[in-house]
Coordinates of C-alpha atoms in Angstrom, one line a residue:
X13 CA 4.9 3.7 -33.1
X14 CA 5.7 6.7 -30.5
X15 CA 5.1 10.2 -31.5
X16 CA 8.1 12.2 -31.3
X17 CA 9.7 12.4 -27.9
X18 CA 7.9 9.8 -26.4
X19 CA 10.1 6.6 -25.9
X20 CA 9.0 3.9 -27.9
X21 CA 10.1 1.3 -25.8
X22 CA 9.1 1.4 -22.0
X23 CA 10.1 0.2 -18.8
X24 CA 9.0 -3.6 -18.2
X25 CA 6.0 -4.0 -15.6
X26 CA 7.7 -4.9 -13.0
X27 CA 8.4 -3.5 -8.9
X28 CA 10.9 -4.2 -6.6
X29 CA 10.9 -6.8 -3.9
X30 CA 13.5 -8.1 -1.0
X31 CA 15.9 -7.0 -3.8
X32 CA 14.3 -8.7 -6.7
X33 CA 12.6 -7.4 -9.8
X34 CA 9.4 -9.1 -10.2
X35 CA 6.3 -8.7 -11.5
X36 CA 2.7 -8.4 -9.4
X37 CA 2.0 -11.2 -7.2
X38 CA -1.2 -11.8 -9.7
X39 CA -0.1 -11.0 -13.3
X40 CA -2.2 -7.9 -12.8
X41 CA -1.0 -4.6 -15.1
X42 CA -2.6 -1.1 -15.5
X43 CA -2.7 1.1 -18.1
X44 CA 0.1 4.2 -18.7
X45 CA -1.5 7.0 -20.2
X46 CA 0.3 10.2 -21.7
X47 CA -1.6 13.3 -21.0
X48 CA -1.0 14.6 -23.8
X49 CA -2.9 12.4 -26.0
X50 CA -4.8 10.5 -23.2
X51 CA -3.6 7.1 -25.2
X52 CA -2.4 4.2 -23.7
X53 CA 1.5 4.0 -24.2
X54 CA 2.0 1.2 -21.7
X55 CA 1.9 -0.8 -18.8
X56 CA 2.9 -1.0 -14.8
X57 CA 2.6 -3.3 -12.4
X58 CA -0.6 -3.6 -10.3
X59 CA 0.5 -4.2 -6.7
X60 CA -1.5 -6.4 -4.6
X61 CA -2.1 -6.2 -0.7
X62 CA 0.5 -9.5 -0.9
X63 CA 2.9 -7.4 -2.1
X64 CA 2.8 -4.6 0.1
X65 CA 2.8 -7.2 3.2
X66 CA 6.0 -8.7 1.3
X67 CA 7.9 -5.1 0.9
X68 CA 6.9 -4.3 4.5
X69 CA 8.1 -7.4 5.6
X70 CA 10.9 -7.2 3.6
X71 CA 12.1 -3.8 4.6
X72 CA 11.8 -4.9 8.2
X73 CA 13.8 -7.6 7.9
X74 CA 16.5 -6.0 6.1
X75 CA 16.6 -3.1 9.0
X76 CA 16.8 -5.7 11.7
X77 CA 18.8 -8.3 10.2
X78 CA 21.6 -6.5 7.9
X79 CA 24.2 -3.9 8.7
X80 CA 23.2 -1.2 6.7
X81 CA 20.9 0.7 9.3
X82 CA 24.7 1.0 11.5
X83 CA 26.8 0.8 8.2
X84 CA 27.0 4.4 7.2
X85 CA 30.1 3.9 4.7
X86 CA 28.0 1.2 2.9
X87 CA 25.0 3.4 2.8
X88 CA 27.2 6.5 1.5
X89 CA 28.6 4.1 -1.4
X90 CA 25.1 2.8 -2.3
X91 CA 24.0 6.3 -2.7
X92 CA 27.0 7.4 -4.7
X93 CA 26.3 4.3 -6.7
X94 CA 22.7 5.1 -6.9
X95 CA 23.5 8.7 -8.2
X96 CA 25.9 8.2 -11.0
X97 CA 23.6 5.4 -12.6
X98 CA 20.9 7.5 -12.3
X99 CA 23.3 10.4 -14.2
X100 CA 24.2 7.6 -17.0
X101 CA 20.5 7.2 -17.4
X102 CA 19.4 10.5 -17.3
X103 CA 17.9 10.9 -21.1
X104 CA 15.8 7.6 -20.7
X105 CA 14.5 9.2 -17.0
X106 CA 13.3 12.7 -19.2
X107 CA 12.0 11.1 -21.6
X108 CA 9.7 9.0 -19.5
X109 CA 8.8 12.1 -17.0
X110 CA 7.7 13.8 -20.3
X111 CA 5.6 10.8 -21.6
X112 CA 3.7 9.7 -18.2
X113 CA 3.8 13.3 -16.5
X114 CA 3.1 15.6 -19.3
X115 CA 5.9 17.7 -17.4
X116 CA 7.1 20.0 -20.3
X117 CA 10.9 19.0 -21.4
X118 CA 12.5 22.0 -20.5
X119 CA 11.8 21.4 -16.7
X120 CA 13.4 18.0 -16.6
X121 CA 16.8 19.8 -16.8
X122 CA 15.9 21.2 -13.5
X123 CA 13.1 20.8 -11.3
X124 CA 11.5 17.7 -12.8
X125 CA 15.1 15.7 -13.2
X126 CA 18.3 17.2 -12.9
X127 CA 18.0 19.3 -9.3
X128 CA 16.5 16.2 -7.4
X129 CA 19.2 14.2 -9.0
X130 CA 21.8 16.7 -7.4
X131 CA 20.0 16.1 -4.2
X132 CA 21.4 12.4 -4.0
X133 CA 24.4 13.2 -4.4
X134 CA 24.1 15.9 -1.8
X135 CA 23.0 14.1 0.7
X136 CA 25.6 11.2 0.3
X137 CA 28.0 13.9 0.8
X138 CA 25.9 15.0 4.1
X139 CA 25.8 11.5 5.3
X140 CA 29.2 11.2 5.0
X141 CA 30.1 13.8 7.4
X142 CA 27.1 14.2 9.7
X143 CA 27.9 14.2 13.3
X144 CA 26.3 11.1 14.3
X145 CA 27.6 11.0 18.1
X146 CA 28.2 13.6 20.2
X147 CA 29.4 14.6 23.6
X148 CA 27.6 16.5 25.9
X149 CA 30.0 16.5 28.0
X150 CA 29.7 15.9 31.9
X151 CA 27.3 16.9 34.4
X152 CA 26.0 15.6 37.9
X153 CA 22.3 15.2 37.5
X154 CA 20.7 14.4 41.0
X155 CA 24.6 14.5 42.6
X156 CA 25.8 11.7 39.9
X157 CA 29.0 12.7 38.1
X158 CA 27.7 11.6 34.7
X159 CA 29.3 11.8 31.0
X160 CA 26.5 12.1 28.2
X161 CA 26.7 10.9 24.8
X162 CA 24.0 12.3 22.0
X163 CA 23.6 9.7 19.0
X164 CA 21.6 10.3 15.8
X165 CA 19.7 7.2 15.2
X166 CA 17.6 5.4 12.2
X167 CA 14.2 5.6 13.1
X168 CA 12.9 2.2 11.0
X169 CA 10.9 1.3 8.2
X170 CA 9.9 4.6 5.9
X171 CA 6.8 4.4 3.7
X172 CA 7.6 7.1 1.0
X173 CA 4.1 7.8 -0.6
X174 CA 4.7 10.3 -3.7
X175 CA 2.7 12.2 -6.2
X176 CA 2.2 12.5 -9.8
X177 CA 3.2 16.3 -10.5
X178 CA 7.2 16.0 -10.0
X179 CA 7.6 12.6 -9.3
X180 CA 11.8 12.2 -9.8
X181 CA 12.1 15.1 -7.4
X182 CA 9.9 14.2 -4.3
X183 CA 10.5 10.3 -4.9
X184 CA 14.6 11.2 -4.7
X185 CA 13.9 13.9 -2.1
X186 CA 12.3 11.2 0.0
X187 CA 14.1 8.1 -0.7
X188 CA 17.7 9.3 -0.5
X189 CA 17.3 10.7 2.8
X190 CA 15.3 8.0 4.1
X191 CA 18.5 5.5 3.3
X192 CA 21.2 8.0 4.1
X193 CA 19.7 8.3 7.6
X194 CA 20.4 4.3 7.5
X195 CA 15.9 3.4 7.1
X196 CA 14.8 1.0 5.0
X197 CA 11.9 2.3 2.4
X198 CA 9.2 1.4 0.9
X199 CA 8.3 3.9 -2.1
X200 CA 4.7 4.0 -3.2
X201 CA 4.0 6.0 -6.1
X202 CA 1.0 7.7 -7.3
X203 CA -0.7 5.2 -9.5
X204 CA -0.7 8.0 -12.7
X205 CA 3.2 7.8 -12.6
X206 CA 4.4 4.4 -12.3
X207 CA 7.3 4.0 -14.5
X208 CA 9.9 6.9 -12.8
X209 CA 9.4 4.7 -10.0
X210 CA 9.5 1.0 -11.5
X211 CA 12.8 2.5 -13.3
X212 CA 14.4 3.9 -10.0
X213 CA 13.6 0.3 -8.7
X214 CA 15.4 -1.4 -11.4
X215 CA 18.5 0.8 -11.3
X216 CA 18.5 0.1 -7.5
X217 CA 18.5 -3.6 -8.1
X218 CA 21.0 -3.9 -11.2
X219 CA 23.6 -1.1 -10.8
X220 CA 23.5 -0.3 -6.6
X221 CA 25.1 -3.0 -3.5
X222 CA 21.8 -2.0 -1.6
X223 CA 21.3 -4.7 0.6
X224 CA 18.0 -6.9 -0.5
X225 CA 14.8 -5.4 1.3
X226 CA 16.5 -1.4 2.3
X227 CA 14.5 -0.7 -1.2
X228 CA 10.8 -1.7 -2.2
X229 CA 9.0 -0.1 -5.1
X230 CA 5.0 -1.0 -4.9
X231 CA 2.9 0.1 -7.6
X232 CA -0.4 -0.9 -6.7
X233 CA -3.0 1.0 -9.1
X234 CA -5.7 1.5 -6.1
X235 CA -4.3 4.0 -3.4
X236 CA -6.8 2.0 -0.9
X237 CA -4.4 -1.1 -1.4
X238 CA -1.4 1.2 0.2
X239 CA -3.3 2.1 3.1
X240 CA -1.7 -0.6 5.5
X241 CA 1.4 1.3 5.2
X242 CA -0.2 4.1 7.1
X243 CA -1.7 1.1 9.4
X244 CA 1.0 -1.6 9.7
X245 CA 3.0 -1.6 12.8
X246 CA 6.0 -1.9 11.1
X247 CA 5.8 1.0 9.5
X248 CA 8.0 3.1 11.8
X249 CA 7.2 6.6 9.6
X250 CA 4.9 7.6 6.8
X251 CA 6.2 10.5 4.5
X252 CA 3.9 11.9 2.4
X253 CA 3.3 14.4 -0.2
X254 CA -0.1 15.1 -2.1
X255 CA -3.5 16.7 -1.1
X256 CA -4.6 18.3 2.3
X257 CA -7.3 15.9 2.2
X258 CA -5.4 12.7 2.0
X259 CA -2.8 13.9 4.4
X260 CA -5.3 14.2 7.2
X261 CA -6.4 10.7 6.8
X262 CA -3.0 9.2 6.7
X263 CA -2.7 11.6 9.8
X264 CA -5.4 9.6 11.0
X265 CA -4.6 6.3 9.7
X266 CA -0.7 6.4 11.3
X267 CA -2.3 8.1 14.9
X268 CA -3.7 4.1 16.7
X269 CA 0.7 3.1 16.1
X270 CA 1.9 6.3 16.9
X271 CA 3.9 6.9 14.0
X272 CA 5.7 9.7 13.0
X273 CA 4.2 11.6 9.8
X274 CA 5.8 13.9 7.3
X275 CA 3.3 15.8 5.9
X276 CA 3.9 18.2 2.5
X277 CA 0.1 19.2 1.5
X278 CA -1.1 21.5 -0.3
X279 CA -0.7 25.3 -0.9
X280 CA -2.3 28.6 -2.9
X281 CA 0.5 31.1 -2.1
X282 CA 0.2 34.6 -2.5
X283 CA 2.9 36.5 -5.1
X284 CA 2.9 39.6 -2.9
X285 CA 3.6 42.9 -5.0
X286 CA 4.2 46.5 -3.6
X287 CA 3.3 49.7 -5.0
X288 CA 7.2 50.8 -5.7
X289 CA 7.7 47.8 -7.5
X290 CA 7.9 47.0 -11.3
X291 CA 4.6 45.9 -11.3
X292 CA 4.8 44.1 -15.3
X293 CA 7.4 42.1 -15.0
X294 CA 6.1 41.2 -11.8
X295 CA 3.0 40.3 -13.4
X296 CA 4.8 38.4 -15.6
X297 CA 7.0 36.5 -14.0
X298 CA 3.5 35.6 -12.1
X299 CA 1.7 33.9 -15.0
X300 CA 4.5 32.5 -16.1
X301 CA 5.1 30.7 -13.2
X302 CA 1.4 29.8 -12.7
X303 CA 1.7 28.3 -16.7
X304 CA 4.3 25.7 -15.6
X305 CA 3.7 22.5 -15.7
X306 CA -0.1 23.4 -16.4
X307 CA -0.1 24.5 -12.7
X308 CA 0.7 21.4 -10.8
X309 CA 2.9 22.3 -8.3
X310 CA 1.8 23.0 -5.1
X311 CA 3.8 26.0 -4.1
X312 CA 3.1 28.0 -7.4
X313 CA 2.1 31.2 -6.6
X314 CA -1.6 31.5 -7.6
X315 CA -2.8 34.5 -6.5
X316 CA -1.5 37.8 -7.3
X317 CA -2.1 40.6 -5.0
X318 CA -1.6 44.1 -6.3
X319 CA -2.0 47.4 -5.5
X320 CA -5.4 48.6 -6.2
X321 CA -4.4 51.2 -8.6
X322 CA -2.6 49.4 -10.7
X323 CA -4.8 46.5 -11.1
X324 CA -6.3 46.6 -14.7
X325 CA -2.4 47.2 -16.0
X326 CA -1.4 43.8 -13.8
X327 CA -4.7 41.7 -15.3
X328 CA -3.6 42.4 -18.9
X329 CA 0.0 41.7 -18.5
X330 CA -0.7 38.3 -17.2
X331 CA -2.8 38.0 -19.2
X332 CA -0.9 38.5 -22.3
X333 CA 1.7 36.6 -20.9
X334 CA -0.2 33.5 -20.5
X335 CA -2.2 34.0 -23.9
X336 CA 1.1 34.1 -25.6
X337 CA 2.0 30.7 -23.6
X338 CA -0.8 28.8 -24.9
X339 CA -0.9 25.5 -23.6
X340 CA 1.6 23.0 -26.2
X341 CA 2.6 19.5 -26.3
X342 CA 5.0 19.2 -23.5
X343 CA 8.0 17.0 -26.3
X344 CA 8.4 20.6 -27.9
X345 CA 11.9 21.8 -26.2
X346 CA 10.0 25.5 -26.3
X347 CA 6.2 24.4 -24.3
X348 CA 6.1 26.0 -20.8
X349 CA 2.7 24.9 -20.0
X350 CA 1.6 20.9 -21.1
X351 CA -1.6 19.1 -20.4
X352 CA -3.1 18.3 -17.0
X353 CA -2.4 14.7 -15.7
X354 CA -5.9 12.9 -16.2
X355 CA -9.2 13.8 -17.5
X356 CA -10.3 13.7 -13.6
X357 CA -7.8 16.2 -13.1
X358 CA -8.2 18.4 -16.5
X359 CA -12.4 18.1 -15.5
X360 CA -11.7 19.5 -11.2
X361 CA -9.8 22.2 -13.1
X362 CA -12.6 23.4 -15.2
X363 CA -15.5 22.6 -13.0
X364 CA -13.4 25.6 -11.0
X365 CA -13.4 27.8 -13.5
X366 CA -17.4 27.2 -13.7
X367 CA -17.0 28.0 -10.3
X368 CA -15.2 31.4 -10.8
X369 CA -17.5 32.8 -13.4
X370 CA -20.9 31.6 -10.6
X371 CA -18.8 33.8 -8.3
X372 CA -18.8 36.8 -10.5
X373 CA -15.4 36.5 -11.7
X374 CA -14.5 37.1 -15.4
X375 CA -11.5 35.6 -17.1
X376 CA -8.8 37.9 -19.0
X377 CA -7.6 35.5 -21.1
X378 CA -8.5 31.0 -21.1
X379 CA -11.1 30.2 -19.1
X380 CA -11.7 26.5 -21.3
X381 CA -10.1 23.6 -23.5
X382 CA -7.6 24.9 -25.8
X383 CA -8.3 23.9 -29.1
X384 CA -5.5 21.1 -30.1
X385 CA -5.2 18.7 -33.5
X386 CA -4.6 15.1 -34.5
X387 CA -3.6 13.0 -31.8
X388 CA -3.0 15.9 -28.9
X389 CA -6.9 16.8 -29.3
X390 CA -7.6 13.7 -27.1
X391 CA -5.4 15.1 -24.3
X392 CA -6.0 16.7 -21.4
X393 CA -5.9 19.7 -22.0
X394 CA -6.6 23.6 -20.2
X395 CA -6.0 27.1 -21.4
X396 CA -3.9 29.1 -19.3
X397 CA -6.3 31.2 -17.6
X398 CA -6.2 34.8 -15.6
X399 CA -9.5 35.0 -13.3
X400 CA -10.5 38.4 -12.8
X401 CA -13.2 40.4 -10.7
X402 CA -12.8 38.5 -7.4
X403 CA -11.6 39.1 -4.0
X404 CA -10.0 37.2 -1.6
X405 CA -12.7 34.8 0.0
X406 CA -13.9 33.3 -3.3
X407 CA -13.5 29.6 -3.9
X408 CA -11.3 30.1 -6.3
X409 CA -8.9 32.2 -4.4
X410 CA -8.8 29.8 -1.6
X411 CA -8.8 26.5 -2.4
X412 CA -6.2 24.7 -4.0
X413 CA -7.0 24.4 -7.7
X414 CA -3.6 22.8 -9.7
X415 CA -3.9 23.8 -13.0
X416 CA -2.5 26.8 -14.9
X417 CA -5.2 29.4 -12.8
X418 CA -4.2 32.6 -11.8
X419 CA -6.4 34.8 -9.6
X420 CA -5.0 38.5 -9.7
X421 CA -6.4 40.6 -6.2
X422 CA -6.2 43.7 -5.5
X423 CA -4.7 45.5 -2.4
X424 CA -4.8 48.7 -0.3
X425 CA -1.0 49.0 0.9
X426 CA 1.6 46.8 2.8
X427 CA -0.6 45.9 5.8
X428 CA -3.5 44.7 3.8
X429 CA -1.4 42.8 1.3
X430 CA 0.5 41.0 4.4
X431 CA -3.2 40.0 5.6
X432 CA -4.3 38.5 2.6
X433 CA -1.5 37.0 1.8
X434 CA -1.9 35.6 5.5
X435 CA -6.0 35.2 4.9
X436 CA -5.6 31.3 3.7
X437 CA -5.7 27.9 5.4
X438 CA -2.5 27.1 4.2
X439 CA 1.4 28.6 4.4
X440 CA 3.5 27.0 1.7
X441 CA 5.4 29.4 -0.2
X442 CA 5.0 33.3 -1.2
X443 CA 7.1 36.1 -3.0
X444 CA 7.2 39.8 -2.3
X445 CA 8.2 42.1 -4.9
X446 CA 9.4 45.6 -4.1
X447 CA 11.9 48.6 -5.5
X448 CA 13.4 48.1 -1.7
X449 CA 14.9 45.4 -0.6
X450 CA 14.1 46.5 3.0
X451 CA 11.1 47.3 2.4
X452 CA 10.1 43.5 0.6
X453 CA 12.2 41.8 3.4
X454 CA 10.1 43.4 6.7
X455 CA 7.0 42.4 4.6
X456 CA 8.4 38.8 3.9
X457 CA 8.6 38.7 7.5
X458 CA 5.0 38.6 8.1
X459 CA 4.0 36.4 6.0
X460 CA 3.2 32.7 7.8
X461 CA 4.8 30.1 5.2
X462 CA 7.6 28.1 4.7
X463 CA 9.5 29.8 1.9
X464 CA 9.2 33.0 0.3
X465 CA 11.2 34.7 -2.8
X466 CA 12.3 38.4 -2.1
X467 CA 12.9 40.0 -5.4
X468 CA 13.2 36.9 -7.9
X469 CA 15.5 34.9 -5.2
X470 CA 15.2 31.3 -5.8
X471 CA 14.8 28.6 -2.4
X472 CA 14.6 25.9 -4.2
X473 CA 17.8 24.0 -3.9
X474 CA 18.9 20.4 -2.1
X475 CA 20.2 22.2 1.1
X476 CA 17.0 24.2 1.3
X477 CA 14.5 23.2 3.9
X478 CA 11.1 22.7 2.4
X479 CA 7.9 22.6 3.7
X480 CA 4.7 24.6 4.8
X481 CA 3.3 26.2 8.3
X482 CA -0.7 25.7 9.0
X483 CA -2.5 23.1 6.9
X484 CA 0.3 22.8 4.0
X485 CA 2.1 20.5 6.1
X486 CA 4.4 18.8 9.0
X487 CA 7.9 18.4 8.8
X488 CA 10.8 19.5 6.7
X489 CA 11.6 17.8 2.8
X490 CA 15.4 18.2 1.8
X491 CA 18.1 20.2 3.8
X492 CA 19.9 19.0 7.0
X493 CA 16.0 19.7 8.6
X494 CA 14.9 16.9 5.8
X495 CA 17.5 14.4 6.9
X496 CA 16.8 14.6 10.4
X497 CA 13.0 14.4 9.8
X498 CA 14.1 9.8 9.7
X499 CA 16.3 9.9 12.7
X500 CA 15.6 9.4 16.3
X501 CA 17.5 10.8 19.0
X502 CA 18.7 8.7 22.2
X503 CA 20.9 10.3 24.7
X504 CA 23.1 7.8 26.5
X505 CA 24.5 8.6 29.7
X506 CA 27.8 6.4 32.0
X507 CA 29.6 7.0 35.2
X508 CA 32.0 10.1 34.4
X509 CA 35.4 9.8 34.2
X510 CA 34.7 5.7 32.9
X511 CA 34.3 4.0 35.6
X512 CA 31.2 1.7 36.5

């Protein structure tokens, strides 16, 4: 029997093929573990390289061979169609992100379910009115009168390769715009969260017209077996979200076809703070952040730079704040920060923190394994932790940790903060905090990332643009700049005036 808030019934093992719900070409399952326990509460489906040939060559079939790549009022219906099932089954969609995720319940009304879910429908609406031809009106290149048309164009098949941490959002924030733009996808998801995916799949198939092949869901439980869909030449694009790491080898993988490749990597964004600003609640709001989700998002703000003076005062506020956090099981309605996604994951985290404490740092409050009872002590769990004591070029500081880690920094004034804020290999996301809105706004200016919060304002939204300068990324995720990352652009060009 399920513990509370876990579903006791789960989603059948099966993907989605040329519009068909079926099981793994070999029988073959894998195990479903919640975090929170680290106990097996069911099974997925264990792709096969068959069945990623058969999605591939599914998908291309479907683009080729079907309307809906030119059919935009069938592809605004689907989504429409697509969205409102997904609305009707939005409890049994939470309950599952809680159980294979660990994400904390709270966050499924927003981030982990209900904001992607808006998204859809957004981007149905966007579909519907996006200005798919245009006329450039005429000119006489080289002494031709000439009229020229602009079209917006699907660019193919779309592998969508997703990651554990928020799975809904990034699988609807790919998928959706993928089919909107009139692609056919296949969606690969990570292999620790299988069953958002399998369950997107089977609303697809039952409750959506979607043509057979415009959707495949492949959950194979080896990443190698997905590589061909960096590699196959029918693969038109590759989008993909996870590590810096594995983005520059699908960057490699895609380079021999010449694909195009959307990247969203990895980040350790700086939560800037001035000297006139209320340096507590900044502090705060800081760990807090950092706490959610046990840390594993990429553009959580995980270094906080403060002015020197004020330093010891910022440490203990975070660190009070994430003390009084604790790390919980993630059914509680009230749990901010849950367990990390795997014991590889939960044991990366604290082989950093052994790392921070080689590198002189000293931790203000966590630094280990929380001590948990009955069935949660078998999670994976990590204290939220405040490291202390270390500048800007330690490990820690640096490189990309995803867990509940914060490293607070100190700073000598606006022009130092801007530069260690900037002194990072990646640019993914930020805040500045000042009592000047002017002042926070020409310092926002000079920081290199993709999005930054001035004061507490949010960017997180379905119109928003996101993605990362420097090694956090290629490419834009949601917004009009998302949709257009799966269309191609062809200018056409006839005698002015219509004749021959």
């Amino acid at each position: 029997m399920a513990r509370p808030g876990v579903p006791a019934e789960t989603p059948a093992p099966r993907m989605l093929l040329d519009g068909k719900l079926v099981e793994a070409s070999d029988g073959d399952t894998f195990p479903v573990l919640d975090p929170a326990t680290g106990l097996e509460i069911g099974l997925a489906p264990d792709a096969t390289a068959a069945d990623l040939d058969a999605a591939i060559g599914a998908a291309r079939r479907a683009f080729h061979e079907t309307a809906w790549s030119i059919d935009v009022e069938l592809r605004v219906r689907c989504l429409r169609q697509l969205h409102q099932a997904l609305v009707d089954h939005g409890d049994a969609f939470r309950a599952l992100t809680t159980a294979e995720a660990g994400a904390p319940a709270f966050l499924t009304s927003g981030p982990q379910y209900d904001v992607p879910l808006a998204g859809i429908a957004w981007v149905a609406d966007l579909a519907e009115h996006y200005a798919w031809e245009s006329d450039l009106g005429d000119a006489e290149p080289m002494g031709v009168p000439t009229r020229r048309v602009l079209r917006r164009e699907a660019t193919g098949v779309v592998a969508a390769i997703t990651p554990w941490n928020f799975p809904n959002q990034i699988n609807f924030a790919k998928v959706a715009p993928a089919l909107a733009a009139g692609n056919t996808v296949v969606l690969k998801p990570a292999p620790d969260t299988p069953w958002v995916a399998c369950e997107l799949a089977r609303i697809a198939a039952e409750h959506t017209d979607l043509p057979p092949g415009v959707l495949g869901v492949v959950t194979p439980s080896e990443n190698a077996v997905a590589s061909v869909l960096a590699t196959d030449p029918r693969v038109d694009v590759v989008s993909f979200t996870g590590s810096t790491a594995t983005g520059r080898a699908v960057m490699a993988a895609a380079a021999p076809s010449l694909k195009k490749v959307f990247l969203e990597l990895g980040g350790k964004s700086a939560a800037v703070v001035l000297d006139d600003a209320d340096i507590a609640a900044a502090a705060a709001t800081a760990a807090f952040s950092v706490s959610i989700h046990a840390g594993q998002g990429c553009a959580l703000t995980t270094r906080l730079l403060v002015p020197r003076p004020r330093y010891d005062e910022a440490v203990q506020v975070a660190a009070d704040t994430m003390s009084a956090l604790g790390a919980k099981d993630p059914t509680d309605p009230g749990t901010v920060c849950g367990p990390l996604i795997s014991a590889r994951q939960r044991d990366r985290v604290l082989s950093y923190l052994d790392l921070a404490v080689q590198e002189g740092g000293t931790f203000a409050t966590g630094g280990g394994v929380p001590d948990m009872t009955g069935e949660l002590a078998g999670g994976f769990w990590v204290q939220p932790t405040v490291v202390a004591g270390l500048g800007n070029d330690a490990r820690v500081a640096r490189e990309e940790v995803f867990g509940p880690v914060l490293v607070v920094i100190p700073h000598d004034g606006d022009d130092d903060a801007v530069r260690l804020a900037n002194d990072s290999p990646y640019g993914l996301s930020g805040s500045v905090d000042s009592g000047d809105l002017e002042r926070a706004r020409a310092v926002a200016r000079r920081i290199r990332t993709g999005t930054l919060a001035v004061n507490g304002g949010v960017w997180f939204a379905p119109d928003a643009p996101f993605g990362g300068y420097k090694q956090s990324g290629i490419g834009r995720e949601m917004g009009v700049a998302g949709f257009e990352e799966y269309l191609e652009t062809k200018l056409i060009a006839e005698p002015a005036g219509g004749g021959r």
